[in-house]
Tab-separated table of C-alpha atoms in Angstrom:
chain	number	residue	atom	x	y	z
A	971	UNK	CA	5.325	-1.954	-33.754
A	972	UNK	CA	5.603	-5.488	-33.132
A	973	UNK	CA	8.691	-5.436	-31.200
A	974	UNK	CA	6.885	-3.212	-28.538
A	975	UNK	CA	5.711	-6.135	-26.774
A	976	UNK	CA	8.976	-7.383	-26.408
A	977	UNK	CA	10.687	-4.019	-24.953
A	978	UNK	CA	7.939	-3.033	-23.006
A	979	UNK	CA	6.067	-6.082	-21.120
A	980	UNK	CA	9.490	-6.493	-18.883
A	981	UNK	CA	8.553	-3.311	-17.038
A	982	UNK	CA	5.162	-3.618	-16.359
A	983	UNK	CA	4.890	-4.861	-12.860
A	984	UNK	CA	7.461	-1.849	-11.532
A	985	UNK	CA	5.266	0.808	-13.326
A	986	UNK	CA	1.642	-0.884	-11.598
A	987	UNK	CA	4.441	-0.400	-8.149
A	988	UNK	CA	5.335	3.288	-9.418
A	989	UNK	CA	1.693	4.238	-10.145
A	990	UNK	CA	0.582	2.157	-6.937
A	991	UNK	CA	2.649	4.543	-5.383
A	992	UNK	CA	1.398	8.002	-7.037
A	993	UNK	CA	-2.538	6.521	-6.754
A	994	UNK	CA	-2.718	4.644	-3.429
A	995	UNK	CA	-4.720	1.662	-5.038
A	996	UNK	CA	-3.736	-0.988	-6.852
A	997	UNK	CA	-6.727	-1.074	-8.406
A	998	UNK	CA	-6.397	2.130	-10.310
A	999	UNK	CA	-2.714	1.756	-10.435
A	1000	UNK	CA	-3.224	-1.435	-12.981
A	1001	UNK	CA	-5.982	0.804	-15.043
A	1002	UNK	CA	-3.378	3.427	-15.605
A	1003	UNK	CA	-0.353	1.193	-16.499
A	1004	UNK	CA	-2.837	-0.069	-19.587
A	1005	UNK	CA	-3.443	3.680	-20.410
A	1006	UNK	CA	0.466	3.523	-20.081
A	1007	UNK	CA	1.361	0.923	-22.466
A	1008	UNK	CA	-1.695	1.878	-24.892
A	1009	UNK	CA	-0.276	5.577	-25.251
A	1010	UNK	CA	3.152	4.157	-25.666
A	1011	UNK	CA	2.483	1.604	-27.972
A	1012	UNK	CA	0.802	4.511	-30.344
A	1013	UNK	CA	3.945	6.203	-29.800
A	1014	UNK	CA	6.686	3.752	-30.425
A	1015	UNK	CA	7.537	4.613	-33.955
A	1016	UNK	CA	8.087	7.968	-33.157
A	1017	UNK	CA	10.398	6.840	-29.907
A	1018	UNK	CA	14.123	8.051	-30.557
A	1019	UNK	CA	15.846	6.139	-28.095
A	1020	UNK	CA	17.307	9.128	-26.710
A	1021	UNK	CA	16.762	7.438	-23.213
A	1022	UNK	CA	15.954	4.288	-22.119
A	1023	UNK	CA	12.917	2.507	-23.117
A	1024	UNK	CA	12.543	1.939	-18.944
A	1025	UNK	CA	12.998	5.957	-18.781
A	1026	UNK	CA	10.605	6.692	-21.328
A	1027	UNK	CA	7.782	4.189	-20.328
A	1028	UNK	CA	7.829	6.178	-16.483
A	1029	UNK	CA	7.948	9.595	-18.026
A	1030	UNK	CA	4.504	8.333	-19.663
A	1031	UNK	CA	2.785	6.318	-16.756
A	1032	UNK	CA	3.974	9.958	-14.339
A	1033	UNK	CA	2.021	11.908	-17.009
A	1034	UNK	CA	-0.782	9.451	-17.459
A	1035	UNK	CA	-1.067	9.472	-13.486
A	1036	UNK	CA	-0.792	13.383	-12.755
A	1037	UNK	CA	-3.807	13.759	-15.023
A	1038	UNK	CA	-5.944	11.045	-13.689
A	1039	UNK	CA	-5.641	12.741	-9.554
A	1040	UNK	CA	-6.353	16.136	-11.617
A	1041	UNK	CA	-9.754	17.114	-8.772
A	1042	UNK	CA	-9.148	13.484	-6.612
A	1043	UNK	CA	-9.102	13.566	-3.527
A	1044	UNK	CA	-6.327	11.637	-1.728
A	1045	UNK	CA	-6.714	7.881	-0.376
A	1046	UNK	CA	-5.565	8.192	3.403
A	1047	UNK	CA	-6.009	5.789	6.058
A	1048	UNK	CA	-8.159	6.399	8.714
A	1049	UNK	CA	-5.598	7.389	11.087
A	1050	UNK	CA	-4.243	10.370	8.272
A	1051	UNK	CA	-8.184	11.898	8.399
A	1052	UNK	CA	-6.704	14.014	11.064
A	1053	UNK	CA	-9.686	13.084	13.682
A	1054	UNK	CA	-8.608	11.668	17.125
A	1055	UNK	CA	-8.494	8.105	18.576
A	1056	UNK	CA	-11.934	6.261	18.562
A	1057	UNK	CA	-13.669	4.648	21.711
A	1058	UNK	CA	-14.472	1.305	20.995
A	1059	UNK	CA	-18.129	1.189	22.370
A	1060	UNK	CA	-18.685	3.617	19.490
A	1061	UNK	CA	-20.661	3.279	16.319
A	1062	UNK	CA	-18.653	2.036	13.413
A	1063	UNK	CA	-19.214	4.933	10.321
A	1064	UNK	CA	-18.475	4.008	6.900
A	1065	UNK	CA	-18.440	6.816	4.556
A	1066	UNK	CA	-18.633	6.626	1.353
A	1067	UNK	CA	-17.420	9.620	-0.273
A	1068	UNK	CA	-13.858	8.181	0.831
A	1069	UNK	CA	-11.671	6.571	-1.342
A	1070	UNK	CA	-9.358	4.776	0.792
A	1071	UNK	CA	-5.765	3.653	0.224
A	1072	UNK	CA	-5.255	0.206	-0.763
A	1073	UNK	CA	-2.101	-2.255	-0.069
A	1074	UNK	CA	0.171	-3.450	-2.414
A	1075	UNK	CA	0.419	-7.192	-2.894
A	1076	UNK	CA	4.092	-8.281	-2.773
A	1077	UNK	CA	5.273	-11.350	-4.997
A	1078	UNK	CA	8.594	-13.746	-4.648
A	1079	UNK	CA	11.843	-11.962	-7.258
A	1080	UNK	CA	9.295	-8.891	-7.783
A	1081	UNK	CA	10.965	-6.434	-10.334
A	1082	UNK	CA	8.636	-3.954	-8.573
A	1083	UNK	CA	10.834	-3.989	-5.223
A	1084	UNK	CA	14.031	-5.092	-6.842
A	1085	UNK	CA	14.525	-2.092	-8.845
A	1086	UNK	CA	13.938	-0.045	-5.500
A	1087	UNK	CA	13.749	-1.567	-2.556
A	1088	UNK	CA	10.552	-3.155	-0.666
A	1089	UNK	CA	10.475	-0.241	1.749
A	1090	UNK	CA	9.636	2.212	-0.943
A	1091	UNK	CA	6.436	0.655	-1.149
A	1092	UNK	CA	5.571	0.475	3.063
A	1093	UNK	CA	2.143	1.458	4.098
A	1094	UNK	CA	3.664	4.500	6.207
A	1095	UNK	CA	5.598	5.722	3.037
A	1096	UNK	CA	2.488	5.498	0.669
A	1097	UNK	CA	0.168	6.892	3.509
A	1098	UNK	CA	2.156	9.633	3.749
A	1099	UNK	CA	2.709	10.669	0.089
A	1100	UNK	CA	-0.952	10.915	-0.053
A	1101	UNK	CA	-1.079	13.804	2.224
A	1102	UNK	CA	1.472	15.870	-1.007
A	1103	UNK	CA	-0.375	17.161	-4.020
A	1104	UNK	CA	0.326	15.364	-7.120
A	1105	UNK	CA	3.175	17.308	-8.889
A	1106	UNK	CA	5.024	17.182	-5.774
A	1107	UNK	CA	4.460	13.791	-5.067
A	1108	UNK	CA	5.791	13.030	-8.496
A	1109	UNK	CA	8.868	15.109	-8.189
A	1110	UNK	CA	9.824	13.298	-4.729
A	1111	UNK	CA	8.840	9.646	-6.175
A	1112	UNK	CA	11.519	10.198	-9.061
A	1113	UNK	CA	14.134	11.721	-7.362
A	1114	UNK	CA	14.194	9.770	-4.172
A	1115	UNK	CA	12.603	6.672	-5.195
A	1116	UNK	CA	14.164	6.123	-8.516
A	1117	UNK	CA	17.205	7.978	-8.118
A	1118	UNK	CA	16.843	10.325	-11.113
A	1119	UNK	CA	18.391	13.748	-11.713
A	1120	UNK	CA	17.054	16.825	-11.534
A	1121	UNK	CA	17.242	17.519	-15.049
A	1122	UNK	CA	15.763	13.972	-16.416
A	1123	UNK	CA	12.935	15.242	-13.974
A	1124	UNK	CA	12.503	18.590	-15.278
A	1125	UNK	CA	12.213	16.599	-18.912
A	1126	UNK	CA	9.855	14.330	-17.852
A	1127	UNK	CA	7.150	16.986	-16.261
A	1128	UNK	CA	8.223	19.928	-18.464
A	1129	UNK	CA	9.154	22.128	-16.071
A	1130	UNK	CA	12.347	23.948	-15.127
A	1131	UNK	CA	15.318	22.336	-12.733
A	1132	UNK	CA	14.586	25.271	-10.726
A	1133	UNK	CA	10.603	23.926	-10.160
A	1134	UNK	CA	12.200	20.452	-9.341
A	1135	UNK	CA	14.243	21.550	-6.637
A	1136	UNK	CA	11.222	23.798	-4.986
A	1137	UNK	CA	8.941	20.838	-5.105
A	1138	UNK	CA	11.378	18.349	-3.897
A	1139	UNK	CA	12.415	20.679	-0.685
A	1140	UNK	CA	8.440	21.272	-0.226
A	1141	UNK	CA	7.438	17.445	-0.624
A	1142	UNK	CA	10.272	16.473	1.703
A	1143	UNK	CA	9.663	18.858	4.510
A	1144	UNK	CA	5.585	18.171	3.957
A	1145	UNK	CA	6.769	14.095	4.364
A	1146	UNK	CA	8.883	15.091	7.170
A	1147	UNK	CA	5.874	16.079	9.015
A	1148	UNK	CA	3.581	13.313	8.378
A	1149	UNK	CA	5.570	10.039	8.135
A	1150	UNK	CA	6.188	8.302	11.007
A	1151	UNK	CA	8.970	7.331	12.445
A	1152	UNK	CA	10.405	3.948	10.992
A	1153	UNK	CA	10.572	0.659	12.985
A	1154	UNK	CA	13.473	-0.907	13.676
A	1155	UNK	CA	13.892	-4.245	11.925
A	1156	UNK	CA	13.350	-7.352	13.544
A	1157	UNK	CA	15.853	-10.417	12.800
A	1158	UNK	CA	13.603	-12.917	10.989
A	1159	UNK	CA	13.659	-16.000	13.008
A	1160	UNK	CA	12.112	-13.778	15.602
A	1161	UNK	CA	9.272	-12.323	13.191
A	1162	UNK	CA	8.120	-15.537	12.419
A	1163	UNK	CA	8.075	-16.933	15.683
A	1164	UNK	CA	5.881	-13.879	16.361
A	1165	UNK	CA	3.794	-14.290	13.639
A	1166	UNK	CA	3.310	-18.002	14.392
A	1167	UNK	CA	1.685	-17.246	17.903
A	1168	UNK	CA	0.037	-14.246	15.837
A	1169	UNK	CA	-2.030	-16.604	13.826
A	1170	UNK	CA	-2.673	-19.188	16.625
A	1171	UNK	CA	-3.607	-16.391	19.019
A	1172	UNK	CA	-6.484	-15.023	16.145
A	1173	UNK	CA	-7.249	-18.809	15.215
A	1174	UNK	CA	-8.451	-19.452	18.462
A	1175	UNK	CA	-9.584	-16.251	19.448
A	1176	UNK	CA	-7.505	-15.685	22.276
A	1177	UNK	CA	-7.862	-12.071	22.392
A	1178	UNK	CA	-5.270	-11.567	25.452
A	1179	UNK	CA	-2.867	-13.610	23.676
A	1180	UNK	CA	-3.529	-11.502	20.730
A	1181	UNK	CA	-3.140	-8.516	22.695
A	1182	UNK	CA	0.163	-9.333	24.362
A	1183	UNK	CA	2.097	-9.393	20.751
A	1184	UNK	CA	1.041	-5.594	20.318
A	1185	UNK	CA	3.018	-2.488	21.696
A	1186	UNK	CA	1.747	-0.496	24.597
A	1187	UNK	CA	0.739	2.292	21.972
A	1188	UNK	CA	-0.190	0.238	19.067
A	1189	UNK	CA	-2.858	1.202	16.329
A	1190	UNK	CA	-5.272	-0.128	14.768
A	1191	UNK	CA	-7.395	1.472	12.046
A	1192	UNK	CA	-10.025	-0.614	9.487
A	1193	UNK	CA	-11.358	1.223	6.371
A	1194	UNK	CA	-13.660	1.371	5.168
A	1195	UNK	CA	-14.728	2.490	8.660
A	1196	UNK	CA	-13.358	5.967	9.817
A	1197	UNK	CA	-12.626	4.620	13.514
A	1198	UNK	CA	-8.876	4.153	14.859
A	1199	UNK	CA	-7.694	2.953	18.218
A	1200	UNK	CA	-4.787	3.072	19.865
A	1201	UNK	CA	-3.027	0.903	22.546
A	1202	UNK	CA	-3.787	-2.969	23.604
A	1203	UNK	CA	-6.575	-1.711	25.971
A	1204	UNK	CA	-8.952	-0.149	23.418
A	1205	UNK	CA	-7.680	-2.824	20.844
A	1206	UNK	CA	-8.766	-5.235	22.875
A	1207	UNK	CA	-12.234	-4.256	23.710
A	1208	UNK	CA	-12.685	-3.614	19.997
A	1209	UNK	CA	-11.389	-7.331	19.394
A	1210	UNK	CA	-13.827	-8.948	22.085
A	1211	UNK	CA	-16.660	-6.741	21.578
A	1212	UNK	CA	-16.788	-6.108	17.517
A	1213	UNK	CA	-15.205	-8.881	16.003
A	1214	UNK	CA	-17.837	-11.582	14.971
A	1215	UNK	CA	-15.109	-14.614	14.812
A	1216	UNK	CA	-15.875	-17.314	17.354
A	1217	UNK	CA	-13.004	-19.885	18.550
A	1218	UNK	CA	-11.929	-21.514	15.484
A	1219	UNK	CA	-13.457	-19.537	13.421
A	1220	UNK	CA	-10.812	-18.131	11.535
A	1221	UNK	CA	-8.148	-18.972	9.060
A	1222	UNK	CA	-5.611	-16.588	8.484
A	1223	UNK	CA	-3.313	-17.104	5.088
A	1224	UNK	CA	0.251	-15.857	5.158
A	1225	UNK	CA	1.131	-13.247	2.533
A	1226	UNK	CA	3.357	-10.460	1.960
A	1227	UNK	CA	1.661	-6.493	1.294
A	1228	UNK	CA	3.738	-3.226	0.770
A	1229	UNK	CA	6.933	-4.983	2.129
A	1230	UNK	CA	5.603	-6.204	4.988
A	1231	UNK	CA	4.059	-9.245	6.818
A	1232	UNK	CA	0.617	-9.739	5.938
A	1233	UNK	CA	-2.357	-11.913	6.458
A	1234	UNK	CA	-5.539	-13.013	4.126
A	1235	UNK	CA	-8.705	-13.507	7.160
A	1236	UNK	CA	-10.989	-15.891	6.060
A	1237	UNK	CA	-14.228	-15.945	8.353
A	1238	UNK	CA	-16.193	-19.145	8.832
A	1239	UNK	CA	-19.965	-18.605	7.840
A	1240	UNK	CA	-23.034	-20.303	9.612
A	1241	UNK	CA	-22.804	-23.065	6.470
A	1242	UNK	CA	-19.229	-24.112	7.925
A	1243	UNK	CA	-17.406	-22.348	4.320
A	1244	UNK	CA	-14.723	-19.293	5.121
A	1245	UNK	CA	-14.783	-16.749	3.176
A	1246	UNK	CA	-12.719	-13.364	2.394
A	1247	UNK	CA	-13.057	-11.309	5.590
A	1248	UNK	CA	-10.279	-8.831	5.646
A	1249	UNK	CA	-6.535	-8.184	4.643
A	1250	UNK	CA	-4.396	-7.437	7.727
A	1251	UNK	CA	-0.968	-5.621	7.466
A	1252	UNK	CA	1.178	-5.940	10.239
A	1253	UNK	CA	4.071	-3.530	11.391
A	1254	UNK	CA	6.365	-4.913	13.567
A	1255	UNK	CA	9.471	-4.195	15.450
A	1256	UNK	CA	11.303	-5.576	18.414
A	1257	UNK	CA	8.722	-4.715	20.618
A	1258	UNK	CA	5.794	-5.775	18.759
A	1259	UNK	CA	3.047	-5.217	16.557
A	1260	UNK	CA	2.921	-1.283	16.529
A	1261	UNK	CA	0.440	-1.339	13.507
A	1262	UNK	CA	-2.404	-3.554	12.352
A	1263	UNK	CA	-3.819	-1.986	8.512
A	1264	UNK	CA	-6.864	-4.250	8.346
A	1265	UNK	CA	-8.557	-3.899	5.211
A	1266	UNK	CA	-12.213	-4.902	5.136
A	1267	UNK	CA	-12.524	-4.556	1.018
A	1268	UNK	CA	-12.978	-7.967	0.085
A	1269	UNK	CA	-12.206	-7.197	-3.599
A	1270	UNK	CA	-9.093	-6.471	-2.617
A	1271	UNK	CA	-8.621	-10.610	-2.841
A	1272	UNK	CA	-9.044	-11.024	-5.982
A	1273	UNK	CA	-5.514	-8.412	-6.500
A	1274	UNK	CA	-3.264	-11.079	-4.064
A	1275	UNK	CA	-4.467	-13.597	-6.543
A	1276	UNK	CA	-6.747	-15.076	-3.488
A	1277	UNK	CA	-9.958	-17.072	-2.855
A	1278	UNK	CA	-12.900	-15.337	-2.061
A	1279	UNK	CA	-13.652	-18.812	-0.084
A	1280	UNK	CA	-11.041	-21.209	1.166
């Protein structure tokens, strides 16, 4: 039992990425990974080593997260509620029967997106994986996420080969439906240039400059609020008529969520402090920003290892 520590600790961050992507929080996604390693550590002298202790450890955290979305609801975004685009004079509603999804902080050599790839973890992808129930979103996680065969699948949800290939053809026509279309990349010299007149365009609240970096059909959604807009017009009343930021009364921190370019808003109070505001995550491709994810749960800080003031 002592040596579990040893074997088991190098996988940890991956399986908070694996359950991050069953789950759609982070939050929750950490909670189970404990439940993980506490079942597997009461396990470990019965483990055979018939696979991998890698293999084994996901078999569990799958398990350990198909039984805690047993009567969840899923976490969508606001634009996946199926309602259409908002009018920006409108109120703002906040539910709160919603659980919404969350984004994925992103760290520098991150065994999470080494082992797969950052793009297995983009907002779109998770978004849409929401919209599958659980057993299916397992099935297409481990096959087409982590590569593994039918069979090792079948094992690891005791069910037939047969079941795996019926919920993998059902979860990838159901993601077919609902994921959007990728972007194509942008070289990076040209992102950050973008990015740099991003920030100095919010810093200074020059909303037309802000406007100009987005897409003719961009969106932008907020939760917790259920509202959703679409194109620089309506993003652009939103951005002079909502937000409460005057001139230089932002800072926006540079991080990285879900594979993607990302920003930490800090907002400057009437005592001259900024504090946590919101977590913006930014799609972009040659033409643009086509997506802005801004995430208005400041808790969310504490996750990215942030400030709540700067």
């Amino acid at each position: 039992m002592n040596a579990f520590p040893a074997v088991a600790d190098p996988f940890r961050r991956e399986l908070v990425a694996h359950c991050y992507r069953m789950v759609g929080s982070v939050h929750d996604a950490e909670d189970l990974v404990q439940e993980t390693y506490l079942r597997a550590w009461r396990a470990y002298d019965k483990f055979e080593q018939r696979s991998s202790v890698r293999t084994w450890l996901y078999r569990i955290a799958t398990r350990v997260c198909l039984t805690a979305l047993e009567g969840r609801g899923r976490r969508p975004l606001p634009t996946g509620l199926g309602g259409p685009r908002c009018d920006p004079g409108d109120d703002l509603v906040q539910p709160q029967e919603i659980s919404w999804l969350e984004p994925f902080p992103d760290r520098d050599d991150d065994p999470a997106t080494i082992v797969v790839g950052r793009e297995s973890l983009r907002l779109a992808l998770v978004a849409a994986l929401q919209h599958l129930p659980p057993r299916q979103r397992a099935v297409l996680v481990l096959r087409d996420v982590l590569q593994w065969r039918a069979a090792e699948v079948a094992e690891a949800l005791e069910i037939s080969v047969a079941a795996v290939n019926s919920l993998l053809q059902r979860a990838r026509a159901q993601l077919e439906s609902v994921a959007p279309q990728e972007e194509q990349l942008i070289e990076q010299p040209e992102q950050r240039e973008l990015l740099d007149r991003y920030v100095r365009a919010f810093e200074t609240k020059n909303v037309a400059a802000i406007v100009e970096l987005f897409t003719a059909d961009a969106v932008w959604e907020m939760p917790p609020f259920t509202a959703w807009y679409q194109g620089r017009a309506d993003i652009e009343r939103h951005l002079r008529e909502r937000c409460p930021a005057v001139p230089g009364g932002q800072r926006l921190i540079p991080i990285s969520a879900n594979g993607q370019p990302a920003f930490a808003n800090y907002l400057r109070g009437p005592d001259g402090a900024f504090r946590a505001f919101n977590i913006q995550v930014l799609t972009i491709g040659p033409s643009g920003v086509s997506h802005a994810a801004v995430f208005l749960d400041t808790s969310l800080y504490a996750a990215f290892g942030l400030p709540e003031v700067l």
